Amino acid sequence: MHSIMWLLALLTLLFFVGMLLLSHLNLSYSQQAMYELRREQIRDVFIASLTRIDARQIALQRNIEGLAAIGETFARLAENASGDVDERKALQRQLGTSLKAHLTAADGVSGAGLWYAPGVLAAEGNTHSVYLTGSSGPKDFTGVDAAGSADSIRSERWFALTLGDSPLGDSATHRVFWSPVYFDFDTEKAILTLASPMYDAAGHYIGVARMDWASEQIVDLVSRVEVTDNSFSFLNDRNNRNLSSLSEGDDPVLEQKIIDAILAENLSTDAPDTTALRDASAQRQRMQNKAIEVEGRVYELYYAATPAGMVYGAGVPRDEIDRVLIPMRDINYRILIITGSVLLVLSLYLLYRIVLLMRELQISYTDHLTGLPNRTRILKDLGDRDDACLIVVNLDRFKEINSLFGNDCGDHVLLAMARHMTEFVGSHSRVFGAALSVYRVAGDEFALLGPMATESRVRRFTEELTDFLREKRIYWQQQPLSLDASAGIAFRQAKESDASPDKLLSQATIAVHQAREQMRNYLFYDQLQKVEKGYEQNLYWALRLKNALEKNALVPHFQPIYDNQQKRITKYECLVRMPDDEHGVVAAGQFIGVANKLRLNRHITRVMIEKSFAAFAKEPYEFAINLSYADIVDPEILELILRHLKQSNVGQRVIFEILESDGIENYSEVFRFIEKIKPFGCQIAIDDFGTGYSNFSHLLQLNIDIIKIDGSLIRYLAQDHTAYLVTKGIVQFARSLGIKVVAEFVHSEAVQAKVVELGIEYSQGEYFSMPGPTLIQTARFETV
């Protein structure tokens, strides 16, 4: 029982823990999904900003590529001029005009220039360059034309920052070079220079195109990532220098620490191919992610390289990403707590109900007085065994103990019996090689159940048990009581395992009763005795009798009583019969014993009274009805008889036969019955006279009208002189008291002759007629 309860508690705990784990996993999954969704939102904002920056830088590249194309065009025009100085000078002037027009069309340019290699736009051995810069406004450009040596351009700062040591040999590949942001002392501004080599139609290097842009053109495009309160964006150039402030925050010190931490990560990456920027998936693939920690706070960085070789990035505090999940997490936790609490309460209630059911089940298997397993339990255990040895132990004279000293004493004896049997089994079960179980089957009946053992071992064990109990003395209010007991033993072998548990218990109980009848301490059940067959017969007739009573199928049969003086039938005895489809008409001897045990005899008597009075209501004959002592003392039967006597005028023809062999315990009750019916003229007869122990005392104490001598004397009247003498003495005694005599079981003419010789007034038996359903004609016996 305890192990089952612990198992149920463990299962409940595992169920609850599993539910919590499942809910936690579900919550974690939901949070992760929400977290990923939030991060996806951040990525979308970042990609949008990155796209704007890419578009701006690509536009700048296209401007420098367009300027390089202008420069290459003028180089081809100069080549066609065939060295004419005036024409070259005209081309140089026109170049300045075209450059100014190109710059005017370009929004936000700070300056631009073209540098030609020697002999391209100037005389052989001379270089030519033109550079325009904004003067009073973004659309007002002024500039100079200059000539110099071939190496003079390499000394320019912008050249070192863009082309640097890059070889400028023949190549057909046009490429844009970006400088980092630097301070131009001429314009006193932070600028960004883009340079692109120029080539002629044959792919020979002819010069460099240059455009300068104010750094604000790029930096201003870095917008703040509007996702959380403290999100930020940044832009680092190719030299890992920060070009922008983080935000308009209130803590510049913290912002500088974040910038320093970002720069320390050296987030430089390769510039992307501008041809791939049209692909949205490529945009996401170039985006990278990293986490940094500043003053104990973790920031998630999303960054990517721009076409200019810069690094654009955005950062969001991780705790602020999580903060948007807090409401969902709180709701989920509340749901989890509420659901968990409800499930916990239900689980505890279910566990409580299961415990109650287990206790009820245990109670149903346990005797409430002794605490031993009960009859239900032993039947279950017998059903689980293939072979078994069952010993049933029954206390002797336990009813007397209850009657003399009360039920409390009886309970005390039963508790002592249980205790001593358990004690004995604990020290002697080695006889069976395994532990025996002790049960209280019913009342004062106990049982021991164990495995099969040899008959000699079981015999020795049972002898020791009964001797052990007999030697024990228990005391009730200083009164010593013994534990005398009888035992019955029954075996079931594996080959008989299909036999019902009830059968083995019934066999052991039969053995107990037989041991008590034979005055023995114990007895083994004998399979050859077929006692159970008798029980089956009792059950068979009990079912048929109950069915007959329910259907009111019992009927009276009538046996005539012959008047030896009048030479005719004057009386009939009413005898109960049971019609049966299988056995025909069944005599009372077949079922009356079962009826008495089932306490149906008085029901049968009531049926016979009703139907006998009805049968003789209009007949002239006297009729006899058999009554047992139990019928006589039954108020309901007496009331029924008196009602019929009052309602009819047959009292003088009614004879009530009292069974002498039934034994009269209280004569006052019989006197009361006789006093009630005598005023109606009824007669009293003693049936089966000669079989009891106080025959003549009955005749002296009761106001008897008729005695019926038992058939055990009449049957042998013609051949047994002793029977003849005893019968003669009865007749003479009855005659002296004025009592009529009926001879029963007159079965032959010889017996009838002896009956007449003794002067017996009436004869009844097979010689005249067996009981039948109808009355017979008197004429048949007129010559007898």
GROMACS .gro file of C-alpha atoms in nm, residues 195-414:
model
  220
  195ALA     CA    1   4.025   5.892  -5.794
  196SER     CA    2   3.996   5.692  -6.115
  197PRO     CA    3   4.278   5.625  -6.368
  198MET     CA    4   4.213   5.723  -6.732
  199TYR     CA    5   4.310   5.516  -7.038
  200ASP     CA    6   4.305   5.573  -7.411
  201ALA     CA    7   4.136   5.353  -7.665
  202ALA     CA    8   4.436   5.121  -7.672
  203GLY     CA    9   4.428   5.084  -7.296
  204HIS     CA   10   4.733   5.296  -7.227
  205TYR     CA   11   4.745   5.500  -6.906
  206ILE     CA   12   4.689   5.868  -6.980
  207GLY     CA   13   4.607   6.029  -6.642
  208VAL     CA   14   4.389   6.043  -6.332
  209ALA     CA   15   4.044   6.191  -6.261
  210ARG     CA   16   3.984   6.328  -5.909
  211MET     CA   17   3.676   6.445  -5.717
  212ASP     CA   18   3.666   6.578  -5.362
  213TRP     CA   19   3.357   6.558  -5.142
  214ALA     CA   20   3.287   6.703  -4.805
  215SER     CA   21   3.273   6.422  -4.547
  216GLU     CA   22   2.924   6.535  -4.444
  217GLN     CA   23   2.800   6.392  -4.773
  218ILE     CA   24   2.863   6.048  -4.628
  219VAL     CA   25   2.846   6.100  -4.255
  220ASP     CA   26   2.508   6.272  -4.262
  221LEU     CA   27   2.356   5.962  -4.414
  222VAL     CA   28   2.434   5.763  -4.097
  223SER     CA   29   2.099   5.771  -3.926
  224ARG     CA   30   2.025   5.649  -3.583
  225VAL     CA   31   1.866   5.305  -3.556
  226GLU     CA   32   1.527   5.385  -3.404
  227VAL     CA   33   1.457   5.048  -3.238
  228THR     CA   34   1.516   5.108  -2.868
  229ASP     CA   35   1.588   5.410  -2.652
  230ASN     CA   36   1.965   5.358  -2.661
  231SER     CA   37   2.023   5.216  -3.006
  232PHE     CA   38   2.291   5.388  -3.217
  233SER     CA   39   2.465   5.383  -3.555
  234PHE     CA   40   2.827   5.450  -3.650
  235LEU     CA   41   3.055   5.485  -3.955
  236ASN     CA   42   3.426   5.398  -3.958
  237ASP     CA   43   3.656   5.471  -4.247
  238ARG     CA   44   3.904   5.231  -4.400
  239ASN     CA   45   4.166   5.338  -4.144
  240ASN     CA   46   3.928   5.232  -3.860
  241ARG     CA   47   3.855   5.591  -3.761
  242ASN     CA   48   3.511   5.686  -3.644
  243LEU     CA   49   3.345   5.941  -3.865
  244SER     CA   50   3.022   5.998  -3.673
  245SER     CA   51   2.894   6.049  -3.322
  246LEU     CA   52   2.671   5.772  -3.186
  247SER     CA   53   2.362   5.971  -3.108
  248GLU     CA   54   2.234   6.277  -2.941
  249GLY     CA   55   2.264   6.106  -2.607
  250ASP     CA   56   2.304   6.270  -2.268
  251ASP     CA   57   2.618   6.081  -2.169
  252PRO     CA   58   2.907   6.166  -2.402
  253VAL     CA   59   3.152   5.981  -2.180
  254LEU     CA   60   2.962   5.653  -2.226
  255GLU     CA   61   2.929   5.724  -2.598
  256GLN     CA   62   3.304   5.767  -2.630
  257LYS     CA   63   3.363   5.441  -2.444
  258ILE     CA   64   3.130   5.265  -2.685
  259ILE     CA   65   3.313   5.421  -2.984
  260ASP     CA   66   3.647   5.310  -2.837
  261ALA     CA   67   3.513   4.958  -2.788
  262ILE     CA   68   3.390   4.949  -3.148
  263LEU     CA   69   3.724   5.076  -3.282
  264ALA     CA   70   3.905   4.819  -3.068
  265GLU     CA   71   3.718   4.544  -3.251
  266ASN     CA   72   3.876   4.662  -3.584
  267LEU     CA   73   3.564   4.589  -3.784
  268SER     CA   74   3.727   4.651  -4.125
  269THR     CA   75   3.600   4.424  -4.402
  270ASP     CA   76   3.647   4.400  -4.777
  271ALA     CA   77   3.446   4.646  -4.984
  272PRO     CA   78   3.160   4.476  -5.168
  273ASP     CA   79   3.127   4.442  -5.540
  274THR     CA   80   2.887   4.717  -5.645
  275THR     CA   81   2.737   4.495  -5.912
  276ALA     CA   82   2.609   4.259  -5.640
  277LEU     CA   83   2.441   4.526  -5.433
  278ARG     CA   84   2.121   4.500  -5.638
  279ASP     CA   85   2.066   4.150  -5.488
  280ALA     CA   86   1.870   4.175  -5.160
  281SER     CA   87   2.006   3.843  -5.035
  282ALA     CA   88   2.362   3.970  -5.094
  283GLN     CA   89   2.287   4.267  -4.874
  284ARG     CA   90   2.199   4.033  -4.583
  285GLN     CA   91   2.492   3.805  -4.649
  286ARG     CA   92   2.746   4.088  -4.617
  287MET     CA   93   2.593   4.195  -4.287
  288GLN     CA   94   2.786   4.066  -3.986
  289ASN     CA   95   2.706   4.045  -3.618
  290LYS     CA   96   2.913   4.081  -3.304
  291ALA     CA   97   2.857   4.153  -2.937
  292ILE     CA   98   3.059   4.394  -2.727
  293GLU     CA   99   3.042   4.471  -2.359
  294VAL     CA  100   3.081   4.821  -2.219
  295GLU     CA  101   3.059   4.882  -1.844
  296GLY     CA  102   2.878   4.556  -1.788
  297ARG     CA  103   2.621   4.615  -2.059
  298VAL     CA  104   2.615   4.398  -2.371
  299TYR     CA  105   2.550   4.555  -2.709
  300GLU     CA  106   2.472   4.368  -3.027
  301LEU     CA  107   2.650   4.518  -3.330
  302TYR     CA  108   2.531   4.475  -3.688
  303TYR     CA  109   2.783   4.600  -3.944
  304ALA     CA  110   2.884   4.573  -4.309
  305ALA     CA  111   3.141   4.722  -4.549
  306THR     CA  112   3.033   4.994  -4.789
  307PRO     CA  113   3.153   5.043  -5.150
  308ALA     CA  114   3.397   5.307  -5.021
  309GLY     CA  115   3.565   5.048  -4.796
  310MET     CA  116   3.404   5.204  -4.487
  311VAL     CA  117   3.226   5.010  -4.215
  312TYR     CA  118   2.871   5.109  -4.136
  313GLY     CA  119   2.714   4.961  -3.826
  314ALA     CA  120   2.431   4.982  -3.575
  315GLY     CA  121   2.419   4.875  -3.214
  316VAL     CA  122   2.135   4.789  -2.977
  317PRO     CA  123   2.164   4.706  -2.604
  318ARG     CA  124   2.071   4.342  -2.562
  319ASP     CA  125   1.873   4.409  -2.247
  320GLU     CA  126   1.655   4.652  -2.441
  321ILE     CA  127   1.591   4.383  -2.700
  322ASP     CA  128   1.487   4.158  -2.415
  323ARG     CA  129   1.281   4.434  -2.258
  324VAL     CA  130   1.017   4.414  -2.526
  325LEU     CA  131   0.977   4.048  -2.432
  326ILE     CA  132   0.908   4.121  -2.067
  327PRO     CA  133   0.527   4.171  -2.105
  328MET     CA  134   0.498   3.848  -2.300
  329ARG     CA  135   0.722   3.670  -2.050
  330ASP     CA  136   0.518   3.804  -1.758
  331ILE     CA  137   0.192   3.693  -1.921
  332ASN     CA  138   0.336   3.353  -1.997
  333TYR     CA  139   0.467   3.317  -1.644
  334ARG     CA  140   0.128   3.416  -1.502
  335ILE     CA  141  -0.041   3.163  -1.731
  336LEU     CA  142   0.219   2.906  -1.630
  337ILE     CA  143   0.169   2.975  -1.261
  338ILE     CA  144  -0.211   2.968  -1.286
  339THR     CA  145  -0.212   2.655  -1.504
  340GLY     CA  146   0.050   2.490  -1.288
  341SER     CA  147  -0.141   2.573  -0.972
  342VAL     CA  148  -0.465   2.436  -1.115
  343LEU     CA  149  -0.291   2.122  -1.235
  344LEU     CA  150  -0.112   2.085  -0.903
  345VAL     CA  151  -0.440   2.116  -0.713
  346LEU     CA  152  -0.605   1.869  -0.949
  347SER     CA  153  -0.308   1.634  -0.916
  348LEU     CA  154  -0.316   1.655  -0.538
  349TYR     CA  155  -0.691   1.600  -0.538
  350LEU     CA  156  -0.652   1.307  -0.775
  351LEU     CA  157  -0.378   1.167  -0.553
  352TYR     CA  158  -0.604   1.216  -0.251
  353ARG     CA  159  -0.890   1.034  -0.422
  354ILE     CA  160  -0.662   0.753  -0.531
  355VAL     CA  161  -0.532   0.722  -0.175
  356LEU     CA  162  -0.890   0.702  -0.050
  357LEU     CA  163  -0.971   0.439  -0.311
  358MET     CA  164  -0.659   0.246  -0.215
  359ARG     CA  165  -0.760   0.263   0.148
  360GLU     CA  166  -1.111   0.149   0.063
  361LEU     CA  167  -0.963  -0.132  -0.143
  362GLN     CA  168  -0.736  -0.223   0.145
  363ILE     CA  169  -1.032  -0.212   0.382
  364SER     CA  170  -1.230  -0.435   0.146
  365TYR     CA  171  -0.945  -0.685   0.167
  366THR     CA  172  -0.892  -0.649   0.543
  367ASP     CA  173  -1.086  -0.772   0.842
  368HIS     CA  174  -1.181  -0.465   1.045
  369LEU     CA  175  -1.142  -0.638   1.384
  370THR     CA  176  -0.815  -0.830   1.356
  371GLY     CA  177  -0.649  -0.641   1.073
  372LEU     CA  178  -0.587  -0.971   0.894
  373PRO     CA  179  -0.669  -1.026   0.527
  374ASN     CA  180  -1.030  -1.134   0.487
  375ARG     CA  181  -1.227  -1.384   0.279
  376THR     CA  182  -1.220  -1.162  -0.030
  377ARG     CA  183  -0.842  -1.144  -0.009
  378ILE     CA  184  -0.788  -1.516   0.033
  379LEU     CA  185  -1.009  -1.588  -0.266
  380LYS     CA  186  -0.800  -1.346  -0.473
  381ASP     CA  187  -0.476  -1.500  -0.350
  382LEU     CA  188  -0.605  -1.849  -0.423
  383GLY     CA  189  -0.690  -1.737  -0.774
  384ASP     CA  190  -0.328  -1.624  -0.823
  385ARG     CA  191  -0.181  -1.964  -0.723
  386ASP     CA  192  -0.137  -2.275  -0.934
  387ASP     CA  193  -0.096  -2.500  -0.631
  388ALA     CA  194  -0.186  -2.436  -0.270
  389CYS     CA  195  -0.226  -2.584   0.074
  390LEU     CA  196  -0.518  -2.435   0.266
  391ILE     CA  197  -0.573  -2.492   0.638
  392VAL     CA  198  -0.900  -2.365   0.784
  393VAL     CA  199  -0.903  -2.330   1.165
  394ASN     CA  200  -1.233  -2.293   1.351
  395LEU     CA  201  -1.271  -2.212   1.721
  396ASP     CA  202  -1.469  -2.467   1.920
  397ARG     CA  203  -1.761  -2.345   2.131
  398PHE     CA  204  -1.719  -1.985   2.021
  399LYS     CA  205  -2.097  -1.933   2.019
  400GLU     CA  206  -2.109  -2.035   2.383
  401ILE     CA  207  -1.838  -1.781   2.465
  402ASN     CA  208  -2.041  -1.506   2.299
  403SER     CA  209  -2.358  -1.621   2.474
  404LEU     CA  210  -2.198  -1.645   2.820
  405PHE     CA  211  -1.967  -1.344   2.823
  406GLY     CA  212  -2.091  -1.116   2.541
  407ASN     CA  213  -1.962  -0.995   2.209
  408ASP     CA  214  -1.683  -0.788   2.362
  409CYS     CA  215  -1.537  -1.104   2.507
  410GLY     CA  216  -1.581  -1.276   2.172
  411ASP     CA  217  -1.387  -0.997   2.000
  412HIS     CA  218  -1.116  -1.028   2.263
  413VAL     CA  219  -1.088  -1.401   2.193
  414LEU     CA  220  -1.072  -1.345   1.817
   0.00000   0.00000   0.00000
